[in-house]
XYZ file of C-alpha atoms in Angstrom:
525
model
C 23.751 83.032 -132.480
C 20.725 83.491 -130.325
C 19.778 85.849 -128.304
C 18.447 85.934 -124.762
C 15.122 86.273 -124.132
C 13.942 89.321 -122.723
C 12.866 89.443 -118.627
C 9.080 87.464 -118.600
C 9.202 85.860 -122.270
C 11.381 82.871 -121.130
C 7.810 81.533 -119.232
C 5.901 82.440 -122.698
C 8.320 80.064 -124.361
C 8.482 77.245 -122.403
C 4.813 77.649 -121.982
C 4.384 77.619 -125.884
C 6.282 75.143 -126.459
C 4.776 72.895 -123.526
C 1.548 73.142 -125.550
C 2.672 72.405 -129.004
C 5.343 70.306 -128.622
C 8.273 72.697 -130.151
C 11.457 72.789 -128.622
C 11.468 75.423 -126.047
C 12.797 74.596 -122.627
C 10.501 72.878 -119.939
C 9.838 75.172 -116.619
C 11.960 74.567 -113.611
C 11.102 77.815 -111.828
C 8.228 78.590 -109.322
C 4.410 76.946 -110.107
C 1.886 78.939 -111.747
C -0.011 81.769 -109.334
C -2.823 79.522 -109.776
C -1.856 76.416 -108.360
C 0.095 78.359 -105.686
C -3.437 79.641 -104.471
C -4.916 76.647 -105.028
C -1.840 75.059 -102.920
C -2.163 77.745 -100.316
C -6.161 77.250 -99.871
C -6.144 73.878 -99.036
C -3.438 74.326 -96.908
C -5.109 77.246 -94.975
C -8.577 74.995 -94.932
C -6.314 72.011 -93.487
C -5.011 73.935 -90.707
C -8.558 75.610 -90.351
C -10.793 72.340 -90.052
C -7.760 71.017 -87.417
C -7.950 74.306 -85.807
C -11.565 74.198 -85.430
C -12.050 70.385 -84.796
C -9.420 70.509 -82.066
C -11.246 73.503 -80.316
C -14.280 71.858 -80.389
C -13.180 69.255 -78.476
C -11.150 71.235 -76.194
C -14.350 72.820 -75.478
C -16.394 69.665 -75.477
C -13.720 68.125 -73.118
C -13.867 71.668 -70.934
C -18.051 71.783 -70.836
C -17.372 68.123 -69.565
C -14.933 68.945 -66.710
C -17.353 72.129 -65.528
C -20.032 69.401 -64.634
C -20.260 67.847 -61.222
C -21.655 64.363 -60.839
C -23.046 62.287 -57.699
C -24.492 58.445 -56.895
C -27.669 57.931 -58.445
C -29.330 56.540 -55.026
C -27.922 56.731 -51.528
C -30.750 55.225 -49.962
C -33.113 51.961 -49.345
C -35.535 52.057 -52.333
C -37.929 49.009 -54.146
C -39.272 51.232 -56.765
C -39.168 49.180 -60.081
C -38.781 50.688 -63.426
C -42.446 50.641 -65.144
C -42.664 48.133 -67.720
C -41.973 49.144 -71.514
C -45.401 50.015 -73.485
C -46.568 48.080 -76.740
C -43.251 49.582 -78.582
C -40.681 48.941 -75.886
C -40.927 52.498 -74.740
C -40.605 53.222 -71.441
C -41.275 56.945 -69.417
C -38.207 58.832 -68.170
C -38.604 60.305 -64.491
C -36.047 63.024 -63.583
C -36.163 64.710 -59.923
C -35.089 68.203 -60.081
C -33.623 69.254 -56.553
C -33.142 73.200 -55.930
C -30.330 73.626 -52.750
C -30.450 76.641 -50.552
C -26.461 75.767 -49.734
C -24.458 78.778 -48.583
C -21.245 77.072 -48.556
C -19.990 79.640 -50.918
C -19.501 83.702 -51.037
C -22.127 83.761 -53.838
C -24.328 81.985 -52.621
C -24.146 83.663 -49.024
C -24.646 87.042 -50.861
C -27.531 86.095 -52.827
C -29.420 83.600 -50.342
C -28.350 85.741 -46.986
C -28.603 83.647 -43.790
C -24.618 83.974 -42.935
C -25.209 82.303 -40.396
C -25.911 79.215 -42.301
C -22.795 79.081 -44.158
C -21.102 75.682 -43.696
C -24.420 73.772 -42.462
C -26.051 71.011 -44.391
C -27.593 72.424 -47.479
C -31.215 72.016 -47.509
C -33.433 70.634 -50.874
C -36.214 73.074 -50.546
C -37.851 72.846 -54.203
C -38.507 69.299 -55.370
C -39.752 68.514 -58.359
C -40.273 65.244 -60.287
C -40.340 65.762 -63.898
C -42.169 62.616 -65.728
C -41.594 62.607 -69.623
C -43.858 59.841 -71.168
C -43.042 56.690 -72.613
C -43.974 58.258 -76.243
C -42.450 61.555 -75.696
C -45.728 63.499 -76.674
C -46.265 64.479 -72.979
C -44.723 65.586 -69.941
C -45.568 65.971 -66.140
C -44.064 67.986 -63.695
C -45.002 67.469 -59.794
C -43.671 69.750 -57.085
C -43.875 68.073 -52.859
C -43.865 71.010 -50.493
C -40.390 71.177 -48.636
C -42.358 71.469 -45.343
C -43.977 67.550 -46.185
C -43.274 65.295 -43.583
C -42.348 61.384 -45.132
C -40.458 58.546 -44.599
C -36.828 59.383 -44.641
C -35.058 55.579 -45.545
C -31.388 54.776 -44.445
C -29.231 56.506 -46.861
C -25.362 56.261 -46.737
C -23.625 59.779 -48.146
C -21.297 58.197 -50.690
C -19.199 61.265 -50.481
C -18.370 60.518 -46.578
C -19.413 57.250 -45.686
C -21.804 58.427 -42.859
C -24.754 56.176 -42.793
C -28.276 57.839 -41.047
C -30.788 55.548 -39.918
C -34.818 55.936 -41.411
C -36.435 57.975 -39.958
C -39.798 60.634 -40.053
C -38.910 63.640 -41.005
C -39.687 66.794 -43.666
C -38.754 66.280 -47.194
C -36.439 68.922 -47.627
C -34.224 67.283 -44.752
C -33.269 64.495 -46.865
C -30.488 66.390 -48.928
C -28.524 66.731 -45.870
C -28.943 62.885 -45.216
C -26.885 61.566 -48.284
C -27.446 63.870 -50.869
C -29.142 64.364 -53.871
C -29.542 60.055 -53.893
C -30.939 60.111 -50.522
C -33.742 62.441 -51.744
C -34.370 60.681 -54.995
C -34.867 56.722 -52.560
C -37.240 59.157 -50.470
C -39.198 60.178 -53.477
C -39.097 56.326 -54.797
C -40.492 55.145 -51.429
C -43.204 58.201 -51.530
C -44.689 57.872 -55.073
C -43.566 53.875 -55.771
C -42.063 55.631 -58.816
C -38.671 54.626 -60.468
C -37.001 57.945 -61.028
C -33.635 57.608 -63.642
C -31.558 60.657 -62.927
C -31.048 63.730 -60.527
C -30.257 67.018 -61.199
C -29.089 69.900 -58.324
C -29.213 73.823 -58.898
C -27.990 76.199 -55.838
C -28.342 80.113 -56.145
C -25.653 80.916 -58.025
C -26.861 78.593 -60.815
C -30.698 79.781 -61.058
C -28.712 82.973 -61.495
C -26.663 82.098 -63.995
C -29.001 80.393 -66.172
C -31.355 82.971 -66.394
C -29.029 85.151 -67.037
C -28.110 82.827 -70.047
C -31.886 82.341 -71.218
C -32.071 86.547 -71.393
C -34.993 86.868 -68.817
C -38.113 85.307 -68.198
C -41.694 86.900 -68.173
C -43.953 86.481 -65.240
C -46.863 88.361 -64.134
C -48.548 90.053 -60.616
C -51.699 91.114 -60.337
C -50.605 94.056 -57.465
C -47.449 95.644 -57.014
C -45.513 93.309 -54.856
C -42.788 94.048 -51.888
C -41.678 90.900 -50.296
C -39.931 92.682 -47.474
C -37.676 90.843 -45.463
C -38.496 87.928 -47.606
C -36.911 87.676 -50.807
C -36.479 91.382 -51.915
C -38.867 90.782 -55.052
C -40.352 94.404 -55.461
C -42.222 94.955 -58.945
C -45.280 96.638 -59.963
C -47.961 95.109 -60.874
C -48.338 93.777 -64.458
C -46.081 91.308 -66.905
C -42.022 91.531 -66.576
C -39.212 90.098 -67.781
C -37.079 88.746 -64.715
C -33.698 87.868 -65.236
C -30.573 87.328 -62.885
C -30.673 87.895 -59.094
C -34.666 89.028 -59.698
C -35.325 85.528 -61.205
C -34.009 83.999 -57.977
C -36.249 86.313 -56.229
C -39.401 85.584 -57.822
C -38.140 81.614 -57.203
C -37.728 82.023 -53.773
C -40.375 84.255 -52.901
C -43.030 82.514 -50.426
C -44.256 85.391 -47.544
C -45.610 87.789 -50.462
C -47.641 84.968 -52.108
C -49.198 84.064 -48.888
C -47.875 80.787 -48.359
C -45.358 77.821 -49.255
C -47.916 75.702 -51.413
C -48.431 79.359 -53.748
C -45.321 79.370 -53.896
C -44.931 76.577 -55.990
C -47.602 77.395 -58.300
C -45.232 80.814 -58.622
C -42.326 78.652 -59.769
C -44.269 76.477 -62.116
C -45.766 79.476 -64.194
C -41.625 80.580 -64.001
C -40.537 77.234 -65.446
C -43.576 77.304 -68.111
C -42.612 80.601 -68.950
C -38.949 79.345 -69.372
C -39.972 76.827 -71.499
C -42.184 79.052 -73.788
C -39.146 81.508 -74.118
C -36.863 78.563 -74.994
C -38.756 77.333 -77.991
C -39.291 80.712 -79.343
C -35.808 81.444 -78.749
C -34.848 78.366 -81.240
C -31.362 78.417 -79.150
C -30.429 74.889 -81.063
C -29.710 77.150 -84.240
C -27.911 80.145 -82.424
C -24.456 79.098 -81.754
C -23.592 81.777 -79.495
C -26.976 81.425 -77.281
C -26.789 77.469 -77.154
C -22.744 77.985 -76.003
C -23.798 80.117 -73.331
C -26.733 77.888 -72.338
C -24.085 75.009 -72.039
C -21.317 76.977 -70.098
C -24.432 78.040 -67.553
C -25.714 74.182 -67.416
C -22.650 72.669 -67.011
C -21.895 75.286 -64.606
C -24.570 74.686 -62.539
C -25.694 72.000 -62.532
C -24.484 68.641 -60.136
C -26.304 65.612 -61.469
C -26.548 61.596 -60.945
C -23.263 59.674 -62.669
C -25.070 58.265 -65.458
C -25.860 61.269 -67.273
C -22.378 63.210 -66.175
C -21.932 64.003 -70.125
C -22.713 66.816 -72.478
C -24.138 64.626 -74.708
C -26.041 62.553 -72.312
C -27.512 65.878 -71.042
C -28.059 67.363 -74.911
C -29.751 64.065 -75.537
C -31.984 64.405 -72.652
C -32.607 68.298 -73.321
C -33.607 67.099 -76.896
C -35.842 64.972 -75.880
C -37.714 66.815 -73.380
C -37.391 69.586 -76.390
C -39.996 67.827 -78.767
C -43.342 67.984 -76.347
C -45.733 70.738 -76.981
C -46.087 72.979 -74.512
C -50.075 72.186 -74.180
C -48.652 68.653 -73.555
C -46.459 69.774 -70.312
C -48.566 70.176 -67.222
C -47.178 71.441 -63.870
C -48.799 70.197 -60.567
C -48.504 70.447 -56.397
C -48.834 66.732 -54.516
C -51.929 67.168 -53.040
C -51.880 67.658 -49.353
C -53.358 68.653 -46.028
C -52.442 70.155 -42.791
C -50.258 67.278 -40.915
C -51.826 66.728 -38.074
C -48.736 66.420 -35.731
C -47.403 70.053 -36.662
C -49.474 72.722 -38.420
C -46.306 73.880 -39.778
C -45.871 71.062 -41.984
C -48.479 68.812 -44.648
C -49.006 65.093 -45.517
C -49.572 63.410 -48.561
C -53.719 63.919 -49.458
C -55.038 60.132 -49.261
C -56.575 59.426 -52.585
C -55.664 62.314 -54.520
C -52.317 62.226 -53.937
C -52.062 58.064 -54.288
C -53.974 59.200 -57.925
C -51.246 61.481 -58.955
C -48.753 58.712 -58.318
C -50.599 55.896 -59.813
C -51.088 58.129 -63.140
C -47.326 58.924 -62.834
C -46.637 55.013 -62.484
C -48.929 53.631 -64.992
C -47.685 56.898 -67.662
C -50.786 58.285 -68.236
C -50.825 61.439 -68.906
C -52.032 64.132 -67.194
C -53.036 66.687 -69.732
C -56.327 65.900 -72.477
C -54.633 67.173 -75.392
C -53.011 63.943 -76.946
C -54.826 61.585 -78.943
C -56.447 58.842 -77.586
C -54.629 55.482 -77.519
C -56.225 52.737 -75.581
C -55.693 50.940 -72.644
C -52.648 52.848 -70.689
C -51.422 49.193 -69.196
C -47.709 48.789 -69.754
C -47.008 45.475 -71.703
C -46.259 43.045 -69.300
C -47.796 44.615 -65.757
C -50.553 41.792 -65.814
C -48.299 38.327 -67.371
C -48.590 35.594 -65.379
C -46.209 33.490 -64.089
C -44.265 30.755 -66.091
C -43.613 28.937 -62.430
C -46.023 27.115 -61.001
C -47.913 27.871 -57.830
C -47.473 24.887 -54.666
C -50.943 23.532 -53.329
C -52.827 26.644 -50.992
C -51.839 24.511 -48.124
C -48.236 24.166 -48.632
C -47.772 28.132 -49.457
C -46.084 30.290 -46.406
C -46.852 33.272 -46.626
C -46.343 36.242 -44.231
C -48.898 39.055 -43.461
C -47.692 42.317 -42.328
C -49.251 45.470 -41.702
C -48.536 48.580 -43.131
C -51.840 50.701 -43.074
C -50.128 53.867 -41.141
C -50.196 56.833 -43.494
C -48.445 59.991 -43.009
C -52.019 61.201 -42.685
C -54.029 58.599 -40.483
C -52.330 55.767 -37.956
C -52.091 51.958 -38.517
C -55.784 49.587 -38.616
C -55.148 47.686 -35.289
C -55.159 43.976 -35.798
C -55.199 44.092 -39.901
C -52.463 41.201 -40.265
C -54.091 39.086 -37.959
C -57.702 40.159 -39.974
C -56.330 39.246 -43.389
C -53.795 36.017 -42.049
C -57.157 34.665 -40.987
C -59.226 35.267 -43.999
C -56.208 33.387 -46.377
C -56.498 30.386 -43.267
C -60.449 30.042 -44.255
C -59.405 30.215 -48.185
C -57.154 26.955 -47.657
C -53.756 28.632 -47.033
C -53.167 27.406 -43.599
C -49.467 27.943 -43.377
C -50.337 31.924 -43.669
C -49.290 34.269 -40.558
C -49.280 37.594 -39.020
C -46.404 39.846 -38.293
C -47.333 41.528 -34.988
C -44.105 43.423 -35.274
C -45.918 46.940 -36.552
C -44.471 50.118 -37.296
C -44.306 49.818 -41.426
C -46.293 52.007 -44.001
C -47.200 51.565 -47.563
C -49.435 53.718 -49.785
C -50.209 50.693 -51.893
C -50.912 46.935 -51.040
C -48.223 44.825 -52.316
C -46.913 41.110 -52.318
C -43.293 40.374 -52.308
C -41.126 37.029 -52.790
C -37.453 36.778 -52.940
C -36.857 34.490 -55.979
C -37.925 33.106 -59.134
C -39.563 29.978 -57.766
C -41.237 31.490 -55.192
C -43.121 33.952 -58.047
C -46.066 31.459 -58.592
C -46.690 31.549 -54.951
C -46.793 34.916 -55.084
C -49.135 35.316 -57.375
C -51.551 32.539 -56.082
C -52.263 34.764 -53.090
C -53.073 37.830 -55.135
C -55.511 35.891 -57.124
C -57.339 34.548 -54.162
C -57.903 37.981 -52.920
C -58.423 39.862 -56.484
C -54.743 41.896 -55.739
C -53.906 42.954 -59.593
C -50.857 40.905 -60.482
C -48.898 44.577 -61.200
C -49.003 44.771 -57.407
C -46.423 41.396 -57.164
C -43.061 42.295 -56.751
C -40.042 40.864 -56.800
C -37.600 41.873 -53.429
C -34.662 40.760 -51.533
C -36.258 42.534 -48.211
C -38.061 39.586 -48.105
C -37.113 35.913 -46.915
C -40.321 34.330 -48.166
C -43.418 35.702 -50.070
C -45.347 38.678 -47.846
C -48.384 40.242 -48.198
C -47.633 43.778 -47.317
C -51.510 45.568 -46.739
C -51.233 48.986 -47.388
C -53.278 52.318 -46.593
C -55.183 51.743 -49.906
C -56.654 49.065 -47.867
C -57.483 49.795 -44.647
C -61.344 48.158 -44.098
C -62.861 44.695 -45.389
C -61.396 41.538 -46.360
C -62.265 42.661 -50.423
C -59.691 44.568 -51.681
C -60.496 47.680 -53.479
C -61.068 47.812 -57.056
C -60.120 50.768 -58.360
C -61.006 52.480 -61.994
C -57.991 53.250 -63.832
C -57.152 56.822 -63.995
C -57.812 58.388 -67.557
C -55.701 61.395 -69.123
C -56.202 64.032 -67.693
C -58.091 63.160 -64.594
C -55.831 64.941 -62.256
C -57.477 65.808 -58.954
C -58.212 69.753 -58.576
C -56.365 69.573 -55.295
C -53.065 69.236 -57.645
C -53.299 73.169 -58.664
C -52.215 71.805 -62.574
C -51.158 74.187 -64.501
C -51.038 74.308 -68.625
C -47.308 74.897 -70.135
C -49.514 76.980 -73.040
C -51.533 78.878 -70.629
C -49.534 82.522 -70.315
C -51.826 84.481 -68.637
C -51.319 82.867 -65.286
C -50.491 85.863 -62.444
C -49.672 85.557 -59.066
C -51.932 87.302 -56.639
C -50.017 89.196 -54.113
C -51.004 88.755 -50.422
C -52.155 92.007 -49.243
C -49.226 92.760 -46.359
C -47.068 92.733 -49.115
C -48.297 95.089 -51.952
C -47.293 98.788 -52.135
């Protein structure tokens, strides 16, 4: 008779005899420990990897709903995109558009002016940042809120309300169809395609340097800007963070003018930039969550780059160029002769800045040199075939007035007559007046009409890159600009080289940190 095993040596047996084939009983109780942890860890790590997949895109989905999006353009625009370079790269323009709106509690308590609550907000910092075809360089250009421009007809998309074109100061054109209003009055400006828009208000400069940790900036004197800003800090480097980084932004009275005040915000956003990449907030979870939740935040930009990852692709992008590679300008200007409140475009210097902007060159001397900066494709002539000189119509219109000097008298009637004495006797003035253009420019309607179009440039040594296509046209038009003002020769002009910016821009390096702002001398302590 056999006895029964004693309490634990039951497993032993059936173990022992698993392994050598004896008779013992097989197991039928509970799995080894080790299997049971085994069981239990990949159980744990199934519900962990769910767990954290599902919060990741519960966050991705909730970073997505925090951003606000608008219509890229609200207004009339016939900037083209520039053409693609020798490796079908093309340069990405981005307008950056800071609101003084008050048409919330925080932003009433940090921007003041109760009064203004519920009015129109205002787009009184404007910049255009230009990131090159190659990505190795990047421009930034700031136009003076007080610049008075052509205003186009913009429609807001949000309310239907359509303003007519009109003359106006920049900063006006927020509250004339929003952010895409701005962007077709920038277009129209500069003849540069700009891609997307981005908005910040108070609350969001706030909250994103509050998220970067503070940025350094520097003042000669100790600085006061009573009944101003509030900015008071001694003299010397400091870190500014918060409601004192707004400050600094919006500080104009202490510097001595507007036009300093934008070379205060550029050494801010170089600053910024600097702190970024030392920061290396890519590889700090915690920094780059609280970077998104302040973007996303506060930030409004254009539809087609309403995404986290559309916006993490573009931050990564403008994330690879140096910072001796990133140069911040002011558009060159002078007084505007209607109101000595306000400033004009600068002629030549400022035409220069957007020509360099246009043709991607860039504007700092620290990249190597590559050759010719023409875009593939600006000078290919037409497959269609040009009629005989006397069968051509074209129209001649005149478009000399400037924001800075009037309209030539009689120049469509001076220039319809010189194509009449080169054969092209169906060519006519428009005696209509009234239009402006920085740059000469020809313009046909359709395809067959582009051989025409180019004919007349030819006969009058207009570079081909100036022939545009355009449905504001019924037939091709010769619109003479302010570029060309005297002479029945147009203009040759030497292409700008890298870094050729005119001094009148105020450029500033993204490397150079010792900038400081002089403090105008009502305003120290």
């Amino acid at each position: 008779m056999s006895l029964a095993p004693r309490s634990g040596s039951g497993t032993d047996a059936a173990e022992a005899g698993g392994r050598h084939g004896g008779g013992g009983r097989r197991r039928t109780g509970r799995p080894p420990r080790r299997r049971r942890v085994l069981r239990w860890s990949a159980t744990v790590l199934a519900v962990v990897i769910l767990g954290t997949a599902t919060a990741g895109y519960l966050y991705y989905r909730h970073l997505n709903g925090n951003i606000e999006k608008g219509q890229r353009s609200s207004g009339d625009s016939k900037a083209q995109k520039t053409a693609p370079n020798a490796a079908g790269q093309t340069p990405l323009n981005i307008l950056l558009i800071g609101s003084d709106s008050r048409n919330s509690d925080e932003n009433v308590a940090l921007g003041g002016s109760r009064d203004n609550r519920g009015n129109p907000p205002l787009g009184d910092v404007q910049m255009l940042i230009h990131l090159s075809a190659d990505r190795k360089s990047a421009a930034v250009v700031t136009i003076p809120r007080d610049t008075r421009v052509d205003i186009p007809k913009c429609t807001d998309p949000e309310t239907g309300k359509t303003y007519p074109a009109t003359n106006d100061i920049i900063n006006t054109s927020l509250a004339r169809g929003g952010a895409g209003c701005t962007l077709a009055t920038w277009q129209n400006l500069t003849g540069v395609y700009i891609d997307h828009w981005m908005t910040i208000d108070f609350a969001g400069v706030v909250s994103m340097a509050d998220a970067i940790g503070g940025v350094e900036v520097c003042v000669n004197q100790n600085v006061y800007d009573r009944g101003g800003s509030g900015l008071k800090m001694k003299a010397g480097t400091k870190k500014v963070k918060g409601k004192q980084a707004l400050q600094w932004l919006r500080t104009r009275h202490a510097w001595g003018s507007d036009l300093l005040r934008a070379r205060a915000q550029h050494m801010y956003m170089n600053s910024m930039i600097r702190t970024l990449k030392d920061q290396n907030v890519f590889t700090d979870t915690g920094r780059l969550m609280d970077l998104a939740e302040a973007a996303t935040n506060s930030l409004t930009v254009s539809e087609e780059i309403g995404s986290v990852k559309k916006l993490y692709d573009l931050g990564m992008q403008l994330k690879t160029v140096p910072t001796n590679r990133i140069t911040m300008t002011t558009m060159p200007n002078v007084p505007d002769p209607l109101d000595a409140n306000h400033v004009v475009p600068a002629g030549a210097d400022a035409e220069k800045v957007w020509a360099m902007l246009r043709d991607d060159v860039a504007f700092d001397k620290n990249g190597k040199a590559t050759g010719s900066k023409k875009t593939a494709g600006t000078e290919k002539a037409s497959s269609d075939p040009a009629a005989d000189d006397a069968e051509i119509g074209v129209l001649v219109q005149n478009a000399t007035r400037s924001d800075a000097e009037g309209a030539v008298d009689g120049r469509a009637s001076e220039l319809a007559g010189l194509l009449v004495e080169k054969g092209f006797t169906r060519a006519a003035a428009d005696l209509t007046g009234g239009l402006s253009e920085e740059k000469t420019v020809i313009r046909y309607p359709s395809a067959e009409l582009e051989g025409d179009a180019q004919r007349i440039a030819k006969s009058l040594g207009i570079p081909l890159s100036s022939v545009k296509r355009s449905t504001d046209v019924s037939g091709v038009t010769l619109v003479v600009g302010a570029d060309w003002r005297t002479g029945t020769s147009y203009p040759k002009k030497s292409a700008p080289k890298a870094g050729d910016i005119p001094e009148s821009a105020d450029a500033i390096n993204g490397s150079d940190s010792g900038q400081c702002m002089d403090v105008y001398e009502p305003y120290r302590w």
